[in-house]
Coordinates of C-alpha atoms and ligand atoms in Angstrom, one line a residue:
X1 CA -37.1 -6.6 8.4
X2 CA -37.6 -10.3 8.8
X3 CA -34.9 -12.8 9.1
X4 CA -35.3 -15.9 7.0
X5 CA -35.0 -19.5 8.4
X6 CA -31.2 -19.5 8.0
X7 CA -31.1 -16.4 10.2
X8 CA -30.2 -14.0 7.4
X9 CA -32.0 -10.8 6.7
X10 CA -34.3 -10.9 3.8
X11 CA -34.7 -7.6 2.0
X12 CA -38.1 -7.0 0.6
X13 CA -38.6 -5.8 -3.0
X14 CA -39.7 -2.4 -1.6
X15 CA -36.2 -1.8 -0.2
X16 CA -34.8 -0.8 -3.6
X17 CA -35.1 -1.4 -7.3
X18 CA -33.0 -4.4 -7.9
X19 CA -31.6 -5.3 -11.3
X20 CA -32.7 -8.7 -12.5
X21 CA -30.2 -11.5 -12.9
X22 CA -30.4 -15.3 -12.8
X23 CA -28.9 -16.9 -9.7
X24 CA -26.9 -19.3 -11.8
X25 CA -23.2 -19.9 -12.1
X26 CA -21.6 -18.4 -15.2
X27 CA -21.0 -20.9 -17.9
X28 CA -17.6 -22.4 -17.4
X29 CA -16.4 -24.0 -20.6
X30 CA -13.5 -25.6 -18.9
X31 CA -10.7 -24.8 -21.3
X32 CA -9.1 -21.4 -21.6
X33 CA -11.8 -19.7 -19.5
X34 CA -11.5 -16.8 -17.1
X35 CA -7.7 -16.3 -17.4
X36 CA -6.0 -13.1 -18.6
X37 CA -5.4 -12.1 -22.2
X38 CA -1.7 -12.7 -22.3
X39 CA 0.4 -12.5 -25.4
X40 CA 1.7 -15.9 -24.2
X41 CA -0.6 -18.8 -24.4
X42 CA -2.2 -19.9 -21.2
X43 CA -2.3 -23.6 -20.8
X44 CA -3.6 -24.4 -17.3
X45 CA -7.1 -23.1 -16.8
X46 CA -8.8 -21.9 -13.8
X47 CA -11.3 -24.7 -14.1
X48 CA -8.4 -27.2 -13.9
X49 CA -7.0 -25.6 -10.8
X50 CA -10.3 -25.6 -9.1
X51 CA -10.4 -29.4 -9.5
X52 CA -7.0 -29.8 -8.0
X53 CA -7.2 -30.7 -4.3
X54 CA -3.7 -29.2 -3.7
X55 CA -4.6 -25.8 -5.1
X56 CA -5.8 -23.0 -2.8
X57 CA -8.5 -22.5 -5.4
X58 CA -9.9 -26.0 -4.9
X59 CA -13.4 -26.5 -3.6
X60 CA -15.8 -29.4 -3.4
X61 CA -18.9 -27.2 -2.7
X62 CA -20.8 -24.8 -4.9
X63 CA -21.7 -21.3 -3.9
X64 CA -25.3 -22.5 -3.5
X65 CA -24.2 -24.8 -0.7
X66 CA -22.5 -22.0 1.3
X67 CA -25.8 -20.6 2.7
X68 CA -25.8 -17.3 0.9
X69 CA -28.9 -15.3 0.3
X70 CA -30.2 -15.5 -3.3
X71 CA -29.5 -11.8 -4.0
X72 CA -25.9 -12.3 -3.0
X73 CA -25.7 -15.5 -5.1
X74 CA -26.8 -13.4 -8.0
X75 CA -24.1 -10.8 -7.2
X76 CA -21.4 -13.5 -7.0
X77 CA -22.4 -15.0 -10.4
X78 CA -22.7 -11.6 -11.9
X79 CA -19.1 -11.1 -11.1
X80 CA -18.2 -14.2 -13.1
X81 CA -17.4 -16.5 -10.2
X82 CA -18.5 -20.0 -10.9
X83 CA -17.0 -21.9 -7.9
X84 CA -15.8 -20.8 -4.5
X85 CA -12.1 -21.0 -3.7
X86 CA -10.8 -23.0 -0.7
X87 CA -10.9 -20.1 1.7
X88 CA -14.4 -19.1 0.6
X89 CA -15.7 -22.6 0.9
X90 CA -14.1 -23.1 4.4
X91 CA -14.7 -19.6 5.8
X92 CA -18.2 -18.7 4.6
X93 CA -20.2 -21.4 6.5
X94 CA -18.3 -20.4 9.7
X95 CA -18.7 -16.7 9.1
X96 CA -22.4 -16.9 8.4
X97 CA -23.3 -19.0 11.4
X98 CA -25.8 -17.9 14.0
X99 CA -24.9 -16.8 16.6
X100 CA -22.0 -15.0 14.9
X101 CA -18.5 -16.1 15.7
X102 CA -15.2 -14.3 15.3
X103 CA -12.8 -15.5 12.6
X104 CA -9.1 -15.3 11.9
X105 CA -8.6 -16.4 8.4
X106 CA -5.4 -16.9 6.4
X107 CA -5.1 -17.8 2.8
X108 CA -2.5 -17.0 0.1
X109 CA -2.5 -13.8 -1.8
X110 CA -5.1 -13.6 -4.6
X111 CA -7.2 -16.5 -3.4
X112 CA -10.5 -14.6 -2.8
X113 CA -10.5 -13.5 0.8
X114 CA -12.2 -10.2 0.0
X115 CA -15.4 -12.0 -1.3
X116 CA -15.5 -14.0 1.9
X117 CA -15.7 -11.0 4.2
X118 CA -17.7 -8.8 1.9
X119 CA -20.4 -11.5 1.6
X120 CA -20.4 -11.7 5.4
X121 CA -20.9 -8.0 5.8
X122 CA -23.7 -8.0 3.1
X123 CA -25.4 -11.0 4.7
X124 CA -25.5 -9.5 8.2
X125 CA -26.9 -6.1 7.3
X126 CA -30.5 -5.3 7.9
X127 CA -31.3 -3.1 4.9
X128 CA -34.4 -1.6 6.6
X129 CA -32.3 0.1 9.2
X130 CA -30.4 3.1 8.0
X131 CA -27.5 3.0 10.4
X132 CA -23.9 1.7 10.0
X133 CA -23.8 -2.0 10.7
X134 CA -20.5 -3.2 9.2
X135 CA -17.2 -1.5 9.3
X136 CA -14.2 -2.6 7.3
X137 CA -10.7 -1.3 7.7
X138 CA -7.8 -1.6 5.3
X139 CA -4.2 -0.2 5.4
X140 CA -4.4 2.1 2.4
X141 CA -7.0 4.2 0.6
X142 CA -6.3 2.3 -2.6
X143 CA -7.3 -1.0 -0.9
X144 CA -10.3 0.6 0.8
X145 CA -11.5 1.8 -2.6
X146 CA -11.0 -1.6 -4.1
X147 CA -12.9 -3.4 -1.3
X148 CA -15.7 -0.9 -1.8
X149 CA -15.9 -1.8 -5.4
X150 CA -16.4 -5.5 -4.4
X151 CA -19.1 -4.5 -1.9
X152 CA -20.9 -2.5 -4.6
X153 CA -20.6 -5.3 -7.2
X154 CA -21.6 -8.2 -4.9
X155 CA -24.4 -6.1 -3.4
X156 CA -25.7 -5.0 -6.7
X157 CA -28.9 -7.0 -6.2
X158 CA -29.5 -5.7 -2.7
X159 CA -30.4 -2.2 -1.5
X160 CA -27.1 -1.8 0.3
X161 CA -25.8 1.8 1.0
X162 CA -22.2 2.4 1.4
X163 CA -19.8 5.1 2.5
X164 CA -16.1 5.7 2.6
X165 CA -14.1 6.6 5.6
X166 CA -10.9 7.7 3.8
X167 CA -9.3 11.1 3.6
X168 CA -11.3 13.7 1.7
X169 CA -14.3 11.4 1.2
X170 CA -16.7 12.9 3.7
X171 CA -17.2 16.7 3.6
X172 CA -16.6 18.5 7.0
X173 CA -20.2 19.6 7.0
X174 CA -21.6 16.0 7.1
X175 CA -23.1 15.4 10.6
X176 CA -24.2 11.8 10.2
X177 CA -23.5 8.8 8.0
X178 CA -26.4 6.4 7.6
X179 CA -24.9 4.0 5.2
X180 CA -25.0 0.3 6.1
X181 CA -21.4 -0.6 5.3
X182 CA -18.4 1.8 5.8
X183 CA -15.0 0.9 4.4
X184 CA -12.0 3.0 5.2
X185 CA -8.6 3.5 6.8
X186 CA -8.2 3.6 10.6
X187 CA -7.3 7.3 11.0
X188 CA -10.3 8.7 9.1
X189 CA -12.6 6.0 10.6
X190 CA -11.5 7.0 14.2
X191 CA -12.0 10.7 13.4
X192 CA -15.5 10.2 12.0
X193 CA -16.5 8.0 15.0
X194 CA -15.0 10.6 17.5
X195 CA -16.9 13.4 15.9
X196 CA -20.1 11.2 16.1
X197 CA -20.6 11.3 12.3
X198 CA -20.5 7.6 12.5
X199 CA -22.8 6.1 15.1
X200 CA -21.4 2.7 16.0
X201 CA -24.1 1.5 18.3
X202 CA -25.6 -0.9 15.6
X203 CA -22.3 -2.2 14.2
X204 CA -22.4 -6.0 14.2
X205 CA -19.5 -6.8 11.9
X206 CA -16.0 -5.4 12.2
X207 CA -13.5 -6.5 9.5
X208 CA -9.8 -6.0 9.3
X209 CA -8.4 -6.8 5.9
X210 CA -4.6 -7.3 6.0
X211 CA -5.2 -7.8 9.7
X212 CA -1.5 -8.6 10.7
X213 CA -0.5 -5.2 9.3
X214 CA -3.5 -3.5 10.9
X215 CA -2.7 -5.0 14.3
X216 CA 1.1 -4.7 14.3
X217 CA 2.4 -2.1 16.7
X218 CA 4.9 -1.2 14.0
X219 CA 2.1 -0.6 11.6
X220 CA -1.5 0.6 12.3
X221 CA -2.0 -1.3 15.6
X222 CA -2.8 1.8 17.8
X223 CA -5.3 3.3 15.4
X224 CA -7.1 0.1 14.8
X225 CA -7.4 -0.6 18.5
X226 CA -8.8 2.9 18.9
X227 CA -11.6 2.1 16.5
X228 CA -12.3 -1.2 18.2
X229 CA -12.5 0.5 21.6
X230 CA -15.4 2.7 20.4
X231 CA -17.5 -0.3 19.3
X232 CA -20.2 -2.0 21.4
X233 CA -18.7 -4.4 24.0
X234 CA -19.5 -8.0 24.5
X235 CA -22.1 -9.5 24.7
X236 CA -23.4 -6.9 22.2
X237 CA -20.1 -6.5 20.5
X238 CA -19.6 -7.1 16.7
X239 CA -18.5 -10.2 15.0
X240 CA -14.7 -9.6 14.5
X241 CA -13.2 -10.9 11.2
X242 CA -9.5 -10.8 10.6
X243 CA -8.1 -11.8 7.2
X244 CA -4.6 -11.8 5.8
X245 CA -2.2 -13.9 3.7
X246 CA 0.3 -13.6 6.5
X247 CA 0.1 -13.8 10.3
X248 CA 3.6 -13.5 11.8
X249 CA 4.1 -15.0 15.2
X250 CA 4.5 -11.6 17.0
X251 CA 1.0 -10.5 15.8
X252 CA -0.8 -13.8 16.4
X253 CA -1.1 -13.4 20.1
X254 CA -2.6 -9.9 19.8
X255 CA -4.9 -11.2 17.0
X256 CA -6.2 -13.8 19.5
X257 CA -6.9 -11.1 22.0
X258 CA -8.5 -8.8 19.5
X259 CA -10.8 -11.5 18.1
X260 CA -11.4 -13.8 21.1
X261 CA -12.5 -17.4 20.6
X262 CA -12.2 -17.0 16.8
X263 CA -12.6 -19.8 14.4
X264 CA -9.2 -20.1 12.7
X265 CA -8.0 -21.0 9.2
X266 CA -4.3 -21.1 9.1
X267 CA -1.5 -21.8 6.6
X268 CA 1.7 -23.7 7.1
X269 CA 5.0 -22.0 6.2
X270 CA 5.4 -24.1 3.1
X271 CA 2.0 -23.1 1.9
X272 CA 2.6 -19.4 2.0
X273 CA 4.2 -19.0 -1.5
X274 CA 1.8 -19.0 -4.5
X275 CA 3.0 -21.6 -7.0
X276 CA 2.0 -19.6 -10.0
X277 CA 4.5 -16.9 -9.2
X278 CA 8.0 -17.6 -10.4
X279 CA 10.5 -16.0 -8.0
X280 CA 13.7 -14.8 -9.6
X281 CA 16.6 -12.5 -8.9
X282 CA 19.1 -10.4 -10.9
X283 CA 22.6 -9.8 -9.6
X284 CA 23.3 -6.1 -10.3
X285 CA 26.9 -4.7 -10.0
X286 CA 26.0 -1.9 -7.7
X287 CA 23.1 0.3 -6.7
X288 CA 23.4 2.5 -9.9
X289 CA 23.4 -0.6 -12.1
X290 CA 19.9 -1.5 -10.7
X291 CA 18.6 1.5 -12.6
X292 CA 20.2 0.5 -15.9
X293 CA 18.9 -3.1 -15.5
X294 CA 15.4 -1.8 -14.9
X295 CA 15.5 0.4 -18.0
X296 CA 16.8 -2.6 -20.0
X297 CA 13.8 -4.6 -18.7
X298 CA 11.3 -1.9 -19.9
X299 CA 10.1 -3.8 -23.0
X300 CA 9.3 -6.8 -20.9
X301 CA 7.7 -4.8 -18.1
X302 CA 5.2 -3.6 -20.6
X303 CA 4.2 -7.0 -22.0
X304 CA 1.5 -7.0 -19.4
X305 CA 1.6 -4.7 -16.5
X306 CA 4.3 -4.4 -13.8
X307 CA 4.8 -3.0 -10.3
X308 CA 8.2 -1.8 -9.2
X309 CA 8.6 -1.6 -5.4
X310 CA 11.1 0.7 -3.8
X311 CA 11.9 1.1 -0.1
X312 CA 11.6 4.9 -0.1
X313 CA 9.4 7.5 -1.7
X314 CA 12.4 9.4 -2.8
X315 CA 13.7 6.4 -4.8
X316 CA 10.3 5.9 -6.4
X317 CA 10.3 9.6 -7.4
X318 CA 13.9 9.6 -8.6
X319 CA 13.7 6.5 -10.8
X320 CA 10.3 7.5 -12.2
X321 CA 11.4 11.0 -13.1
X322 CA 14.6 9.7 -14.7
X323 CA 12.8 7.0 -16.7
X324 CA 10.1 9.5 -17.9
X325 CA 12.9 12.0 -18.9
X326 CA 14.4 9.2 -21.0
X327 CA 11.1 8.6 -22.7
X328 CA 9.8 5.6 -20.9
X329 CA 6.2 6.0 -19.8
X330 CA 5.8 5.1 -16.1
X331 CA 3.5 6.2 -13.3
X332 CA 4.6 6.6 -9.7
X333 CA 2.5 6.4 -6.5
X334 CA 3.3 6.8 -2.8
X335 CA 1.9 8.1 0.4
X336 CA 3.3 11.7 0.0
X337 CA 1.0 12.4 -2.9
X338 CA -2.4 13.9 -2.2
X339 CA -5.5 11.9 -2.1
X340 CA -7.0 12.9 -5.5
X341 CA -3.7 12.4 -7.3
X342 CA -3.4 8.9 -5.7
X343 CA -6.8 8.0 -6.9
X344 CA -6.1 9.2 -10.4
X345 CA -2.8 7.3 -10.6
X346 CA -4.2 3.9 -9.4
X347 CA -7.3 4.3 -11.5
X348 CA -5.1 5.0 -14.6
X349 CA -3.0 1.9 -13.8
X350 CA -6.1 -0.2 -13.3
X351 CA -7.5 0.9 -16.6
X352 CA -4.2 0.0 -18.3
X353 CA -3.3 3.6 -19.3
X354 CA 0.0 3.1 -17.6
X355 CA 1.7 -0.2 -17.8
X356 CA 4.5 0.3 -15.2
X357 CA 3.8 1.6 -11.7
X358 CA 6.7 2.6 -9.5
X359 CA 5.7 2.6 -5.9
X360 CA 6.5 1.9 -2.2
X361 CA 5.0 -0.5 0.3
X362 CA 1.8 1.7 0.3
X363 CA 0.3 -0.7 -2.3
X364 CA 2.2 -3.8 -1.3
X365 CA -1.0 -5.4 0.1
X366 CA -4.3 -6.4 -1.3
X367 CA -4.2 -4.5 -4.6
X368 CA -5.8 -6.7 -7.2
X369 CA -5.0 -6.0 -10.8
X370 CA -5.2 -9.1 -12.9
X371 CA -3.0 -7.9 -15.8
X372 CA 0.0 -7.4 -13.5
X373 CA 2.3 -10.3 -14.5
X374 CA 5.6 -8.9 -13.2
X375 CA 6.7 -7.5 -9.9
X376 CA 10.2 -6.1 -9.4
X377 CA 11.7 -5.6 -6.0
X378 CA 14.0 -2.8 -6.9
X379 CA 14.8 -2.7 -3.2
X380 CA 14.1 -5.7 -1.0
X381 CA 11.5 -5.0 1.7
X382 CA 13.2 -4.5 5.1
X383 CA 12.1 -4.6 8.7
X384 CA 12.8 -2.1 11.4
X385 CA 13.6 0.6 9.0
X386 CA 13.0 3.3 11.5
X387 CA 14.9 1.7 14.4
X388 CA 18.4 3.1 14.8
X389 CA 21.0 0.4 14.6
X390 CA 18.7 -2.2 13.3
X391 CA 20.5 -4.8 11.3
X392 CA 18.1 -4.5 8.3
X393 CA 16.5 -7.8 8.3
X394 CA 14.3 -8.6 5.3
X395 CA 10.5 -8.3 5.8
X396 CA 9.3 -11.7 4.7
X397 CA 5.7 -10.9 5.1
X398 CA 5.9 -7.7 3.0
X399 CA 7.9 -9.7 0.4
X400 CA 5.0 -12.2 0.1
X401 CA 2.4 -9.4 -0.2
X402 CA 4.5 -7.5 -2.8
X403 CA 5.0 -10.5 -5.1
X404 CA 1.4 -11.4 -4.5
X405 CA 0.4 -8.4 -6.7
X406 CA 0.9 -10.9 -9.5
X407 CA -0.3 -14.4 -9.9
X408 CA -3.9 -13.5 -8.8
X409 CA -6.4 -16.3 -8.6
X410 CA -4.6 -18.9 -10.6
X411 CA -2.8 -16.6 -13.0
X412 CA 0.9 -16.8 -13.6
X413 CA 3.4 -14.2 -12.8
X414 CA 7.1 -13.4 -12.3
X415 CA 8.8 -11.6 -9.5
X416 CA 12.4 -10.3 -9.8
X417 CA 14.5 -9.2 -6.9
X418 CA 17.4 -6.9 -7.5
X419 CA 20.4 -7.7 -5.3
X420 CA 23.6 -5.7 -5.6
X421 CA 25.9 -6.4 -2.7
X422 CA 26.7 -8.8 0.1
X423 CA 24.0 -7.4 2.4
X424 CA 21.2 -7.6 -0.1
X425 CA 22.3 -11.0 -1.2
X426 CA 22.1 -12.2 2.4
X427 CA 18.7 -10.6 2.9
X428 CA 17.5 -12.5 -0.1
X429 CA 18.9 -15.8 1.2
X430 CA 17.0 -15.2 4.5
X431 CA 13.8 -14.8 2.5
X432 CA 14.5 -18.0 0.6
X433 CA 15.1 -19.8 3.9
X434 CA 12.0 -18.4 5.6
X435 CA 9.8 -19.5 2.7
X436 CA 11.6 -22.7 1.9
X437 CA 11.6 -21.7 -1.7
X438 CA 14.5 -21.3 -4.2
X439 CA 14.7 -18.0 -5.9
X440 CA 16.2 -18.4 -9.4
X441 CA 18.9 -16.4 -11.0
X442 CA 18.4 -14.5 -14.3
X443 CA 21.5 -12.9 -15.9
X444 CA 21.3 -9.1 -16.0
X445 CA 22.8 -8.9 -19.5
X446 CA 20.7 -11.6 -21.1
X447 CA 17.4 -10.1 -22.2
X448 CA 16.7 -13.1 -24.4
X449 CA 17.0 -15.4 -21.4
X450 CA 14.7 -13.1 -19.5
X451 CA 12.2 -13.2 -22.3
X452 CA 12.4 -17.0 -22.6
X453 CA 11.9 -17.3 -18.8
X454 CA 9.0 -15.0 -19.1
X455 CA 7.4 -17.0 -21.9
X456 CA 7.9 -20.2 -20.0
X457 CA 6.5 -18.9 -16.8
X458 CA 3.5 -17.2 -18.3
X459 CA 2.5 -20.2 -20.4
Ligands
ATP501 N1 -14.6 -17.8 -6.6 C1 -14.0 -17.0 -7.4 N2 -14.0 -17.3 -8.7 C2 -13.3 -16.6 -9.6 N3 -12.6 -15.5 -9.3 C3 -12.6 -15.1 -8.0 C4 -13.3 -15.9 -7.0 N4 -13.0 -15.3 -5.8 C5 -12.2 -14.3 -6.0 N5 -12.0 -14.1 -7.3 C6 -11.1 -13.1 -7.9 O1 -9.8 -13.4 -7.5 C7 -9.0 -12.2 -7.4 C8 -8.3 -12.2 -6.1 O2 -9.2 -12.1 -5.0 P1 -8.9 -11.2 -3.7 O3 -8.5 -9.8 -4.1 O4 -10.1 -11.3 -2.8 O5 -7.7 -12.0 -3.1 P2 -7.1 -11.9 -1.6 O6 -7.1 -13.3 -1.1 O7 -7.8 -10.9 -0.8 O8 -5.6 -11.4 -1.9 P3 -4.6 -10.5 -1.0 O9 -4.0 -11.4 0.0 O10 -3.6 -10.1 -2.0 O11 -5.4 -9.4 -0.5 C9 -10.0 -11.1 -7.6 O12 -9.9 -10.5 -8.9 C10 -11.4 -11.7 -7.4 O13 -12.4 -11.1 -8.2

């Protein structure tokens, strides 16, 4: 297949039947566009925010100016995107350059990083060669499935073929995967490569979404490195793309080694919090009282959709069973559930069948469900959980990712931390200090105040 003058592969019409769509931005009527159907009136529009130079959604360029192939432009517009966000505008021209350069890209939660790396993968694939050419790793099957849905939507006008590398996705009898783009989790990806079901010799793009988590030795670092070590080496090695909303210091050095000479887009500490998310706390009397407060909140949790984060699977199970037994409809999701059940639960939540999802850190990162307007940290996220004698420091990165499940792409949201003793109080103060952002108190016995706060925030 021929490359066009910009160096991008140009699929011919014979490659696949492509649906027709104009390569034009969707009509943006300025006021009250794009934003969620909230019961509370939305006053600031996406269009307004994309004009504001201080917003992470701001851009001066159009998608046309970013050097995308026409088929991908159609895909972008078909998804309803009218203007790029700041990270898309800044990253895409660097990502699409010839020769390819590595990238370490940071931008706040919900600001459109997925589109930036998905468009890069789609731009670099030669659709006439039926071999894997782009691999993308994510920390959870839920996120891998979500990324795949973006690949499929954005690639709708191309002949792209895709495959998952997640548990139970590839039958044991499969001997070879010929899809162009493979999205998965590191364990299954390593297994498929080791068994030579995935031939990596033609891989030219390697993406780590939630890269700090994927590289962290406390996280998925070993497994990710194992995948990388199977890929072609320089000078024939792939373009390496690392994206996340957070890059804590202890991972940065390793990220630099993993993606040498990368172009970098970084955030300052004071830019990490998303302005549209109102961060609050409720001072519970003790650990048991947290449950009562959660139940009291139920009517507000179901105004839109909510995610309740617990530190342990057992807590998620316990509170979801208790709430269900008391007649409150909730769903619960964690890593101990089997693959098909996990898919069913997250799909049900995505479709709005369940309004409250009780979970663990398994879906703290990346999950994009626009109707989620409330996140509750039933337990604050902690570091070093497994280390004996660790003094239970808060995990500021995970905190940012958890609350970032709301307030997506300019929407408003509320996060509520439950604190119940001196230790949790101090942990919350450490989070406040780390982010330079005040977390506001809401009284536990004043539902009216809570409702007021919610109305104000979601306006
Ligand atoms: N240019 C755009 N115009 C309108 N909506 C967009 C645009 N880019 C992305 N979006 C939407 O914004 C939402 C958030 O995007 P995405 O999930 O890529 O965020 P993210 O930066 O990867 O967040 P996280 O750090 O939580 O993983 C998605 O629903 C996506 O469809």
